[in-house]
Amino acid sequence: MTFDLTSSLILAVPELALALGAMLLLMIGVFSGDRADTTVTGLAVALFLGAIAWIIIFPTEGYAFAGAFVSDGFSRFFKVLTLIGAAVTLIMSVGFAKAEKFDKFEYPVLIMLSVLGMMLMISANDMIALYLGLELQSLALYVVAAINRDSARATEAGLKYFVLGALSSGMLLYGVSLVYGFTGGTQFDAIAAALSGGERQLGLVFGLVFVLAGLAFKISAVPFHMWTPDVYEGAPTPVTAFFAAAPKMAAVALLVRVTMSAFEPIAVDWQQIVVFISIASMVLGAFAAIGQRNIKRLMAYSSIGHMGYALVGLSANSEAGVRAVAVYMLIYLAMTLGTFAIILAMRRNDTNVEQVSDLAGLSSTNPMMATIMTIMMFSLAGIPPMAGFWAKWYVFLAAIDAGLIALAVIGVLASVVGAFYYLRVVKVMWFDESAGGFQPMAGELRFVMLLSGAFVLFYMLVGAPVELMAEAAATSFF
């Protein structure tokens, strides 16, 4: 594939803007000191919104940098989701960061660099590009997890994430080296062509397993989930919200692209792995969350379970499956942002509280917050007519159409079990004796909460255009 610099740069305009913007904001922060903290955050959000506008207004198709970078409908869809998740969580973090005294200019710069890595992951069409994007994302996230240096919990979370993340990166790189050794190429097209023309060798299957293991870690799928509850609980709450939103979008997009592009000829092999990971994630997410009392740990196990449901769609290995994954991740993003807006608003005596019991009697002290939280819990549980029900409906339907009836049945049963701990939160808010009111909710948190609540509640009215966008994204592979 030839390398045309001009066309390559045009295809990568959003990534270039974020890279240059991050360096510029770093310089502004360094030379302006603490005075620039709010300015840098505002400019970072503006850059994210500008990148979203560029992707939507100027859609591009094609390969860049000698085929290592691809721009298509699928990449545009997931880039927009990732940028929305990053922009919203950065806005939500302003008040919390000031209160907890970690409102430093380095925070939005690190978020920008991690998002740049995510966008490179989403557009990766080469194993080396995949690894570079993944590491750029991960290195920034390790630091962001421990950004609150005065908190022992945050430092521990960052250290755990770093150690386990380094292990997963090593596994991924080992898998990439095996795939390269047995196929003679690193580009996804070259790998697919080599797999189409030859027999499956044992070493290649090992390479596939290691690559999928490395990617499963990034979406916190079982059995590579062990970092998630500790990091979610220990990291500052806005960072946890960011972890639950943007990186998940990029990692799922990368997993879909690797399986559907590079390993499509050996779908029989990776389908078995994805089905196993999906079942394990759904079951563990359903049962392990039952005993959780910290709402951030509960959301961590909820995230593990939801990644399992998303993988049900990927298991189908069909256009309907990819479309279902895209719809699922969009709805999951809305549910996550709305829920974390409420968790960030759980403040008493200028301190954030994190126990489920702290929500007791919320319906009497703040009926609006209790109502939106109830909508979010119902949606996460998959109760109709909320958006979460339709997300699960599409992935299970894709699995059934592909003949994976047992997988769909297990998913439905796990969803029923998981409904227990979501409904327990609702019971605490509406029927338990009040634990006292929270401090007034910040304007940006109220806006995110109401917008997410409206989307989740009235999804049936806005679902058609969402599904059309997801369908356009899925056709990139078919």
Tab-separated table of C-alpha atoms in Angstrom:
chain	number	residue	atom	x	y	z
A	1	MET	CA	0.000	0.000	0.000
A	2	THR	CA	1.520	3.348	-1.035
A	3	PHE	CA	2.049	6.199	1.388
A	4	ASP	CA	0.572	9.584	0.454
A	5	LEU	CA	1.424	12.098	3.204
A	6	THR	CA	-1.208	14.715	2.326
A	7	SER	CA	-4.166	12.310	2.195
A	8	SER	CA	-2.879	10.566	5.329
A	9	LEU	CA	-2.783	13.830	7.266
A	10	ILE	CA	-6.308	14.740	6.112
A	11	LEU	CA	-7.649	11.375	7.337
A	12	ALA	CA	-5.965	11.901	10.723
A	13	VAL	CA	-6.992	15.540	11.352
A	14	PRO	CA	-8.807	14.853	14.693
A	15	GLU	CA	-5.842	12.874	16.038
A	16	LEU	CA	-3.363	15.547	14.919
A	17	ALA	CA	-5.503	18.254	16.529
A	18	LEU	CA	-5.532	16.381	19.855
A	19	ALA	CA	-1.772	15.705	19.715
A	20	LEU	CA	-0.877	19.324	18.962
A	21	GLY	CA	-3.536	20.566	21.379
A	22	ALA	CA	-2.177	18.433	24.225
A	23	MET	CA	1.325	19.819	23.714
A	24	LEU	CA	0.026	23.389	23.498
A	25	LEU	CA	-2.062	23.015	26.661
A	26	LEU	CA	0.925	21.508	28.450
A	27	MET	CA	2.970	24.601	27.601
A	28	ILE	CA	0.130	26.908	28.711
A	29	GLY	CA	-0.069	25.033	32.006
A	30	VAL	CA	3.695	25.020	32.586
A	31	PHE	CA	4.169	28.742	31.952
A	32	SER	CA	0.948	29.933	33.606
A	33	GLY	CA	1.031	27.752	36.724
A	34	ASP	CA	-2.053	27.155	38.860
A	35	ARG	CA	-3.874	30.101	37.269
A	36	ALA	CA	-4.366	28.075	34.077
A	37	ASP	CA	-6.087	25.010	35.564
A	38	THR	CA	-9.666	25.974	34.615
A	39	THR	CA	-8.519	27.439	31.274
A	40	VAL	CA	-6.702	24.242	30.283
A	41	THR	CA	-9.746	22.125	31.199
A	42	GLY	CA	-12.045	24.389	29.160
A	43	LEU	CA	-9.737	24.311	26.146
A	44	ALA	CA	-9.448	20.502	26.376
A	45	VAL	CA	-13.252	20.158	26.320
A	46	ALA	CA	-13.393	22.594	23.381
A	47	LEU	CA	-10.863	20.475	21.465
A	48	PHE	CA	-12.911	17.321	22.124
A	49	LEU	CA	-16.075	19.034	20.865
A	50	GLY	CA	-14.183	20.378	17.835
A	51	ALA	CA	-12.949	16.868	17.010
A	52	ILE	CA	-16.522	15.541	17.254
A	53	ALA	CA	-17.743	18.303	14.922
A	54	TRP	CA	-14.974	17.569	12.382
A	55	ILE	CA	-15.727	13.822	12.355
A	56	ILE	CA	-19.454	14.437	11.825
A	57	ILE	CA	-19.212	17.307	9.306
A	58	PHE	CA	-16.266	15.957	7.284
A	59	PRO	CA	-16.621	12.156	7.173
A	60	THR	CA	-13.581	10.517	5.600
A	61	GLU	CA	-13.010	7.063	4.154
A	62	GLY	CA	-9.720	5.402	3.371
A	63	TYR	CA	-6.347	4.172	4.574
A	64	ALA	CA	-3.512	6.352	5.848
A	65	PHE	CA	0.177	5.911	6.668
A	66	ALA	CA	0.697	2.961	4.313
A	67	GLY	CA	-2.373	1.135	5.581
A	68	ALA	CA	-1.592	1.323	9.318
A	69	PHE	CA	-4.512	3.718	9.942
A	70	VAL	CA	-8.067	3.347	8.662
A	71	SER	CA	-10.957	5.793	8.627
A	72	ASP	CA	-14.420	4.349	8.010
A	73	GLY	CA	-17.960	4.456	9.364
A	74	PHE	CA	-17.119	2.126	12.243
A	75	SER	CA	-14.135	4.174	13.422
A	76	ARG	CA	-16.087	7.445	13.176
A	77	PHE	CA	-18.972	6.054	15.244
A	78	PHE	CA	-16.754	4.861	18.089
A	79	LYS	CA	-14.496	7.936	17.990
A	80	VAL	CA	-17.540	10.143	18.542
A	81	LEU	CA	-18.634	7.959	21.500
A	82	THR	CA	-15.124	8.077	22.987
A	83	LEU	CA	-14.865	11.853	22.613
A	84	ILE	CA	-18.323	12.387	24.133
A	85	GLY	CA	-17.376	10.197	27.109
A	86	ALA	CA	-14.107	12.093	27.611
A	87	ALA	CA	-15.656	15.564	27.244
A	88	VAL	CA	-18.559	14.857	29.608
A	89	THR	CA	-16.411	13.235	32.312
A	90	LEU	CA	-13.931	16.135	32.121
A	91	ILE	CA	-16.787	18.626	32.595
A	92	MET	CA	-18.165	16.584	35.507
A	93	SER	CA	-14.772	16.510	37.218
A	94	VAL	CA	-14.336	20.304	37.597
A	95	GLY	CA	-16.145	20.728	40.920
A	96	PHE	CA	-14.846	17.484	42.426
A	97	ALA	CA	-11.246	18.262	41.466
A	98	LYS	CA	-11.417	21.665	43.159
A	99	ALA	CA	-12.971	20.199	46.304
A	100	GLU	CA	-10.396	17.388	46.510
A	101	LYS	CA	-7.521	19.737	45.534
A	102	PHE	CA	-6.237	17.862	42.485
A	103	ASP	CA	-7.413	20.465	39.958
A	104	LYS	CA	-4.027	20.608	38.239
A	105	PHE	CA	-3.500	21.368	34.559
A	106	GLU	CA	-1.796	17.985	34.120
A	107	TYR	CA	-5.135	16.202	34.577
A	108	PRO	CA	-6.894	17.406	31.365
A	109	VAL	CA	-3.611	17.065	29.424
A	110	LEU	CA	-3.290	13.425	30.505
A	111	ILE	CA	-6.938	12.829	29.611
A	112	MET	CA	-6.271	14.287	26.142
A	113	LEU	CA	-3.231	12.068	25.600
A	114	SER	CA	-5.152	8.967	26.676
A	115	VAL	CA	-8.021	9.884	24.310
A	116	LEU	CA	-5.481	10.338	21.502
A	117	GLY	CA	-4.320	6.777	22.187
A	118	MET	CA	-7.924	5.562	22.125
A	119	MET	CA	-8.593	7.182	18.755
A	120	LEU	CA	-5.454	5.575	17.332
A	121	MET	CA	-6.662	2.226	18.709
A	122	ILE	CA	-10.057	2.628	17.037
A	123	SER	CA	-8.442	3.384	13.656
A	124	ALA	CA	-5.618	0.839	13.971
A	125	ASN	CA	-5.269	-1.417	10.926
A	126	ASP	CA	-1.883	-2.815	11.893
A	127	MET	CA	-0.668	-4.714	14.967
A	128	ILE	CA	2.113	-2.182	15.617
A	129	ALA	CA	-0.324	0.756	15.350
A	130	LEU	CA	-2.664	-1.155	17.665
A	131	TYR	CA	0.068	-1.571	20.274
A	132	LEU	CA	1.267	2.032	20.063
A	133	GLY	CA	-2.266	3.372	20.522
A	134	LEU	CA	-2.935	0.979	23.374
A	135	GLU	CA	0.231	1.955	25.222
A	136	LEU	CA	-0.328	5.693	24.734
A	137	GLN	CA	-3.763	5.254	26.284
A	138	SER	CA	-2.529	3.017	29.095
A	139	LEU	CA	0.475	5.083	30.197
A	140	ALA	CA	-1.708	8.165	30.607
A	141	LEU	CA	-4.404	6.182	32.444
A	142	TYR	CA	-1.899	4.729	34.941
A	143	VAL	CA	-1.002	8.276	36.007
A	144	VAL	CA	-4.606	9.535	35.968
A	145	ALA	CA	-5.667	6.715	38.332
A	146	ALA	CA	-3.186	8.020	40.929
A	147	ILE	CA	-3.621	11.728	40.117
A	148	ASN	CA	-4.741	12.521	43.683
A	149	ARG	CA	-1.343	12.125	45.338
A	150	ASP	CA	-2.734	12.906	48.807
A	151	SER	CA	-4.935	9.808	48.720
A	152	ALA	CA	-3.403	6.445	49.669
A	153	ARG	CA	-6.303	4.660	47.955
A	154	ALA	CA	-5.704	6.479	44.663
A	155	THR	CA	-1.971	5.697	44.798
A	156	GLU	CA	-2.714	2.020	45.436
A	157	ALA	CA	-5.246	1.976	42.570
A	158	GLY	CA	-2.699	3.475	40.179
A	159	LEU	CA	-0.028	0.973	41.223
A	160	LYS	CA	-2.364	-2.039	40.821
A	161	TYR	CA	-3.501	-0.812	37.446
A	162	PHE	CA	0.086	-0.255	36.317
A	163	VAL	CA	1.361	-3.694	37.397
A	164	LEU	CA	-1.555	-5.642	35.916
A	165	GLY	CA	-1.648	-3.407	32.828
A	166	ALA	CA	2.036	-4.082	32.180
A	167	LEU	CA	1.332	-7.821	32.414
A	168	SER	CA	-1.527	-7.572	29.907
A	169	SER	CA	0.624	-5.484	27.530
A	170	GLY	CA	3.299	-8.166	27.646
A	171	MET	CA	0.747	-10.864	26.825
A	172	LEU	CA	-0.591	-8.806	23.942
A	173	LEU	CA	2.859	-8.139	22.534
A	174	TYR	CA	3.770	-11.833	22.784
A	175	GLY	CA	0.570	-12.705	20.908
A	176	VAL	CA	1.365	-10.116	18.210
A	177	SER	CA	4.854	-11.584	17.771
A	178	LEU	CA	3.390	-15.087	17.325
A	179	VAL	CA	0.824	-13.842	14.802
A	180	TYR	CA	3.562	-12.040	12.866
A	181	GLY	CA	5.796	-15.107	12.984
A	182	PHE	CA	3.144	-17.411	11.528
A	183	THR	CA	1.556	-15.022	8.997
A	184	GLY	CA	4.527	-12.862	7.971
A	185	GLY	CA	2.576	-9.609	8.297
A	186	THR	CA	1.371	-7.075	10.858
A	187	GLN	CA	-1.347	-5.345	8.826
A	188	PHE	CA	-4.814	-6.738	9.404
A	189	ASP	CA	-5.422	-7.259	5.669
A	190	ALA	CA	-2.141	-9.178	5.286
A	191	ILE	CA	-2.912	-11.337	8.330
A	192	ALA	CA	-6.397	-12.129	7.002
A	193	ALA	CA	-4.984	-12.989	3.559
A	194	ALA	CA	-2.380	-15.331	5.096
A	195	LEU	CA	-5.028	-17.028	7.247
A	196	SER	CA	-7.348	-17.478	4.268
A	197	GLY	CA	-4.719	-19.272	2.229
A	198	GLY	CA	-3.169	-21.631	4.764
A	199	GLU	CA	-3.929	-24.140	7.467
A	200	ARG	CA	-4.448	-23.070	11.045
A	201	GLN	CA	-1.303	-23.821	13.033
A	202	LEU	CA	-1.162	-24.344	16.763
A	203	GLY	CA	1.262	-21.429	17.286
A	204	LEU	CA	-1.107	-19.094	15.472
A	205	VAL	CA	-3.992	-20.116	17.728
A	206	PHE	CA	-1.765	-19.408	20.740
A	207	GLY	CA	-1.034	-15.975	19.261
A	208	LEU	CA	-4.764	-15.342	18.826
A	209	VAL	CA	-5.410	-16.314	22.463
A	210	PHE	CA	-2.713	-13.975	23.784
A	211	VAL	CA	-3.924	-11.048	21.636
A	212	LEU	CA	-7.513	-11.538	22.803
A	213	ALA	CA	-6.322	-11.877	26.423
A	214	GLY	CA	-4.517	-8.548	26.203
A	215	LEU	CA	-7.586	-6.850	24.723
A	216	ALA	CA	-9.953	-8.532	27.221
A	217	PHE	CA	-7.958	-6.913	30.030
A	218	LYS	CA	-8.688	-3.475	28.590
A	219	ILE	CA	-12.455	-4.059	28.655
A	220	SER	CA	-12.187	-5.734	32.103
A	221	ALA	CA	-13.670	-9.015	30.880
A	222	VAL	CA	-13.348	-12.164	32.993
A	223	PRO	CA	-10.819	-13.657	33.742
A	224	PHE	CA	-8.814	-10.440	33.260
A	225	HIS	CA	-11.109	-8.308	35.403
A	226	MET	CA	-9.237	-8.415	38.713
A	227	TRP	CA	-8.018	-4.809	38.539
A	228	THR	CA	-11.437	-3.282	37.953
A	229	PRO	CA	-13.129	-3.212	41.422
A	230	ASP	CA	-10.005	-1.956	43.218
A	231	VAL	CA	-9.209	0.719	40.618
A	232	TYR	CA	-12.849	1.872	40.391
A	233	GLU	CA	-13.042	2.192	44.181
A	234	GLY	CA	-9.592	3.700	44.750
A	235	ALA	CA	-9.364	6.220	41.906
A	236	PRO	CA	-11.021	9.652	42.326
A	237	THR	CA	-14.684	9.378	41.306
A	238	PRO	CA	-14.394	11.522	38.109
A	239	VAL	CA	-11.479	9.306	37.016
A	240	THR	CA	-13.603	6.229	37.700
A	241	ALA	CA	-16.358	7.747	35.540
A	242	PHE	CA	-13.816	8.315	32.768
A	243	PHE	CA	-12.528	4.722	33.065
A	244	ALA	CA	-16.089	3.408	32.840
A	245	ALA	CA	-16.863	5.485	29.738
A	246	ALA	CA	-14.220	6.391	27.156
A	247	PRO	CA	-11.615	3.555	27.389
A	248	LYS	CA	-14.365	0.934	27.220
A	249	MET	CA	-15.608	2.379	23.910
A	250	ALA	CA	-12.127	2.273	22.363
A	251	ALA	CA	-11.230	-1.189	23.651
A	252	VAL	CA	-14.493	-2.764	22.439
A	253	ALA	CA	-14.053	-1.079	19.034
A	254	LEU	CA	-10.505	-2.441	18.801
A	255	LEU	CA	-11.630	-5.942	19.783
A	256	VAL	CA	-14.331	-5.873	17.099
A	257	ARG	CA	-11.907	-4.614	14.444
A	258	VAL	CA	-9.210	-7.189	15.251
A	259	THR	CA	-11.640	-10.115	15.165
A	260	MET	CA	-13.653	-8.927	12.166
A	261	SER	CA	-10.663	-7.806	10.071
A	262	ALA	CA	-7.443	-9.622	10.964
A	263	PHE	CA	-8.861	-12.901	12.324
A	264	GLU	CA	-12.076	-13.138	10.310
A	265	PRO	CA	-10.899	-16.261	8.378
A	266	ILE	CA	-10.471	-18.188	11.657
A	267	ALA	CA	-13.753	-17.000	13.195
A	268	VAL	CA	-14.451	-20.541	14.450
A	269	ASP	CA	-11.454	-20.255	16.771
A	270	TRP	CA	-12.018	-16.770	18.194
A	271	GLN	CA	-15.770	-17.262	18.545
A	272	GLN	CA	-15.140	-20.000	21.127
A	273	ILE	CA	-12.872	-17.687	23.123
A	274	VAL	CA	-15.287	-14.742	22.953
A	275	VAL	CA	-18.252	-16.937	23.958
A	276	PHE	CA	-16.322	-18.199	27.018
A	277	ILE	CA	-15.242	-14.676	28.045
A	278	SER	CA	-18.796	-13.414	27.508
A	279	ILE	CA	-20.411	-16.095	29.688
A	280	ALA	CA	-17.787	-15.736	32.433
A	281	SER	CA	-18.191	-11.923	32.494
A	282	MET	CA	-21.992	-12.023	32.591
A	283	VAL	CA	-22.104	-14.615	35.361
A	284	LEU	CA	-19.393	-13.063	37.531
A	285	GLY	CA	-20.823	-9.576	37.031
A	286	ALA	CA	-24.241	-10.850	38.146
A	287	PHE	CA	-23.179	-12.761	41.254
A	288	ALA	CA	-20.111	-10.871	42.531
A	289	ALA	CA	-21.965	-7.541	42.765
A	290	ILE	CA	-24.632	-8.925	45.109
A	291	GLY	CA	-22.495	-8.475	48.222
A	292	GLN	CA	-21.072	-5.043	47.334
A	293	ARG	CA	-21.831	-2.116	49.638
A	294	ASN	CA	-19.606	0.493	47.956
A	295	ILE	CA	-21.455	1.923	44.957
A	296	LYS	CA	-18.255	2.387	42.922
A	297	ARG	CA	-17.330	-1.301	43.413
A	298	LEU	CA	-20.902	-2.197	42.489
A	299	MET	CA	-20.513	-0.199	39.265
A	300	ALA	CA	-17.222	-2.007	38.603
A	301	TYR	CA	-18.906	-5.424	38.682
A	302	SER	CA	-21.807	-3.971	36.698
A	303	SER	CA	-19.267	-2.864	34.061
A	304	ILE	CA	-17.776	-6.369	33.924
A	305	GLY	CA	-21.241	-7.831	33.372
A	306	HIS	CA	-22.135	-5.304	30.674
A	307	MET	CA	-18.943	-6.020	28.758
A	308	GLY	CA	-20.043	-9.661	28.790
A	309	TYR	CA	-23.403	-8.696	27.254
A	310	ALA	CA	-21.663	-6.592	24.583
A	311	LEU	CA	-19.484	-9.600	23.688
A	312	VAL	CA	-22.650	-11.653	23.076
A	313	GLY	CA	-23.162	-9.506	19.977
A	314	LEU	CA	-19.562	-9.990	18.844
A	315	SER	CA	-19.906	-13.753	19.322
A	316	ALA	CA	-22.526	-13.817	16.576
A	317	ASN	CA	-19.879	-12.856	13.969
A	318	SER	CA	-22.475	-11.125	11.811
A	319	GLU	CA	-23.491	-7.680	10.648
A	320	ALA	CA	-26.420	-7.777	13.085
A	321	GLY	CA	-23.966	-8.658	15.858
A	322	VAL	CA	-21.629	-5.729	15.151
A	323	ARG	CA	-24.636	-3.403	14.894
A	324	ALA	CA	-25.884	-4.696	18.249
A	325	VAL	CA	-22.460	-4.079	19.854
A	326	ALA	CA	-22.441	-0.494	18.536
A	327	VAL	CA	-25.955	0.201	19.876
A	328	TYR	CA	-25.088	-1.469	23.187
A	329	MET	CA	-21.974	0.649	23.733
A	330	LEU	CA	-23.823	3.901	22.947
A	331	ILE	CA	-26.584	3.069	25.438
A	332	TYR	CA	-24.036	1.853	28.005
A	333	LEU	CA	-22.215	5.196	27.690
A	334	ALA	CA	-25.427	7.141	28.395
A	335	MET	CA	-26.300	4.947	31.404
A	336	THR	CA	-22.779	5.186	32.828
A	337	LEU	CA	-22.501	8.971	32.512
A	338	GLY	CA	-25.916	9.504	34.113
A	339	THR	CA	-25.178	7.158	37.007
A	340	PHE	CA	-21.770	8.680	37.732
A	341	ALA	CA	-23.228	12.210	37.618
A	342	ILE	CA	-25.405	11.139	40.564
A	343	ILE	CA	-22.523	9.360	42.349
A	344	LEU	CA	-20.424	12.549	42.021
A	345	ALA	CA	-23.305	14.504	43.594
A	346	MET	CA	-23.303	12.271	46.711
A	347	ARG	CA	-21.650	14.850	49.029
A	348	ARG	CA	-22.205	15.521	52.726
A	349	ASN	CA	-20.146	17.894	54.864
A	350	ASP	CA	-17.915	18.702	51.858
A	351	THR	CA	-16.992	15.019	51.543
A	352	ASN	CA	-18.049	12.500	48.939
A	353	VAL	CA	-19.815	9.434	50.315
A	354	GLU	CA	-19.722	6.158	48.407
A	355	GLN	CA	-21.831	3.584	50.259
A	356	VAL	CA	-25.132	2.326	48.858
A	357	SER	CA	-26.615	2.982	52.324
A	358	ASP	CA	-25.828	6.707	51.892
A	359	LEU	CA	-28.624	6.799	49.297
A	360	ALA	CA	-31.189	5.801	51.948
A	361	GLY	CA	-34.352	7.882	51.786
A	362	LEU	CA	-33.134	9.905	48.801
A	363	SER	CA	-36.711	10.033	47.476
A	364	SER	CA	-37.736	12.255	50.405
A	365	THR	CA	-34.719	14.606	50.299
A	366	ASN	CA	-34.184	14.854	46.513
A	367	PRO	CA	-37.032	13.243	44.520
A	368	MET	CA	-35.577	14.259	41.145
A	369	MET	CA	-32.196	12.605	41.809
A	370	ALA	CA	-33.922	9.503	43.174
A	371	THR	CA	-36.177	9.280	40.099
A	372	ILE	CA	-33.289	9.584	37.620
A	373	MET	CA	-31.201	7.062	39.610
A	374	THR	CA	-34.172	4.669	39.533
A	375	ILE	CA	-34.403	5.067	35.746
A	376	MET	CA	-30.657	4.328	35.471
A	377	MET	CA	-30.866	1.243	37.700
A	378	PHE	CA	-33.873	-0.096	35.772
A	379	SER	CA	-32.013	0.485	32.503
A	380	LEU	CA	-28.805	-1.179	33.729
A	381	ALA	CA	-30.938	-4.132	34.844
A	382	GLY	CA	-32.522	-4.334	31.374
A	383	ILE	CA	-36.102	-3.621	32.415
A	384	PRO	CA	-38.382	-2.369	29.596
A	385	PRO	CA	-39.030	0.196	28.253
A	386	MET	CA	-35.672	1.664	29.302
A	387	ALA	CA	-32.776	1.873	26.823
A	388	GLY	CA	-30.865	-0.925	28.593
A	389	PHE	CA	-33.627	-3.390	27.674
A	390	TRP	CA	-33.227	-2.608	23.962
A	391	ALA	CA	-29.446	-2.885	24.196
A	392	LYS	CA	-29.742	-6.432	25.562
A	393	TRP	CA	-32.568	-7.252	23.157
A	394	TYR	CA	-30.372	-6.531	20.123
A	395	VAL	CA	-27.336	-8.527	21.308
A	396	PHE	CA	-29.444	-11.521	22.326
A	397	LEU	CA	-31.361	-11.389	19.025
A	398	ALA	CA	-28.071	-11.376	17.085
A	399	ALA	CA	-26.867	-14.402	19.084
A	400	ILE	CA	-30.108	-16.302	18.444
A	401	ASP	CA	-29.957	-15.526	14.705
A	402	ALA	CA	-26.410	-16.956	14.694
A	403	GLY	CA	-27.583	-20.157	16.402
A	404	LEU	CA	-26.033	-19.304	19.795
A	405	ILE	CA	-29.257	-19.987	21.679
A	406	ALA	CA	-27.543	-21.320	24.838
A	407	LEU	CA	-25.445	-18.135	25.069
A	408	ALA	CA	-28.562	-15.965	24.815
A	409	VAL	CA	-30.358	-18.030	27.491
A	410	ILE	CA	-27.390	-17.732	29.880
A	411	GLY	CA	-27.332	-13.983	29.206
A	412	VAL	CA	-31.024	-13.627	30.078
A	413	LEU	CA	-30.584	-15.666	33.295
A	414	ALA	CA	-27.532	-13.612	34.310
A	415	SER	CA	-29.544	-10.457	33.631
A	416	VAL	CA	-32.283	-11.665	35.977
A	417	VAL	CA	-29.758	-12.340	38.756
A	418	GLY	CA	-28.070	-8.977	38.151
A	419	ALA	CA	-31.417	-7.185	38.506
A	420	PHE	CA	-31.287	-8.013	42.241
A	421	TYR	CA	-28.527	-5.581	43.139
A	422	TYR	CA	-29.847	-2.812	40.899
A	423	LEU	CA	-33.308	-3.124	42.470
A	424	ARG	CA	-31.724	-3.117	45.941
A	425	VAL	CA	-30.393	0.386	45.226
A	426	VAL	CA	-33.934	1.434	44.224
A	427	LYS	CA	-35.331	-0.100	47.420
A	428	VAL	CA	-32.776	1.778	49.557
A	429	MET	CA	-33.662	5.106	47.924
A	430	TRP	CA	-37.450	4.757	48.137
A	431	PHE	CA	-38.203	2.628	51.198
A	432	ASP	CA	-35.353	3.011	53.733
A	433	GLU	CA	-35.275	5.706	56.390
A	434	SER	CA	-33.466	8.851	55.235
A	435	ALA	CA	-29.724	9.052	55.905
A	436	GLY	CA	-29.793	12.831	55.369
A	437	GLY	CA	-29.781	15.002	52.288
A	438	PHE	CA	-26.853	15.723	49.990
A	439	GLN	CA	-25.337	19.104	49.251
A	440	PRO	CA	-26.895	21.012	46.306
A	441	MET	CA	-26.007	19.392	42.987
A	442	ALA	CA	-23.592	21.240	40.703
A	443	GLY	CA	-25.144	22.612	37.510
A	444	GLU	CA	-22.997	20.516	35.149
A	445	LEU	CA	-23.858	17.319	37.044
A	446	ARG	CA	-27.567	18.145	36.957
A	447	PHE	CA	-27.395	18.759	33.202
A	448	VAL	CA	-25.639	15.422	32.511
A	449	MET	CA	-28.051	13.589	34.846
A	450	LEU	CA	-31.173	15.022	33.194
A	451	LEU	CA	-29.907	14.542	29.640
A	452	SER	CA	-28.878	10.927	30.273
A	453	GLY	CA	-32.131	10.226	32.097
A	454	ALA	CA	-34.197	11.613	29.216
A	455	PHE	CA	-32.236	9.569	26.637
A	456	VAL	CA	-32.577	6.341	28.634
A	457	LEU	CA	-36.266	6.857	29.415
A	458	PHE	CA	-37.359	7.980	25.943
A	459	TYR	CA	-35.012	5.796	23.898
A	460	MET	CA	-37.954	4.362	21.959
A	461	LEU	CA	-38.555	7.826	20.484
A	462	VAL	CA	-34.930	8.456	19.450
A	463	GLY	CA	-33.745	4.895	18.856
A	464	ALA	CA	-34.315	4.814	15.081
A	465	PRO	CA	-31.527	7.286	14.122
A	466	VAL	CA	-29.195	5.647	16.655
A	467	GLU	CA	-29.754	2.256	15.048
A	468	LEU	CA	-29.239	3.699	11.556
A	469	MET	CA	-25.861	5.100	12.653
A	470	ALA	CA	-24.928	1.745	14.193
A	471	GLU	CA	-25.960	-0.034	10.983
A	472	ALA	CA	-23.758	2.304	8.914
A	473	ALA	CA	-20.868	1.532	11.273
A	474	ALA	CA	-21.402	-2.233	10.986
A	475	THR	CA	-21.420	-2.202	7.174
A	476	SER	CA	-17.727	-1.228	7.272
A	477	PHE	CA	-16.950	-4.934	7.735
A	478	PHE	CA	-19.576	-6.459	5.432
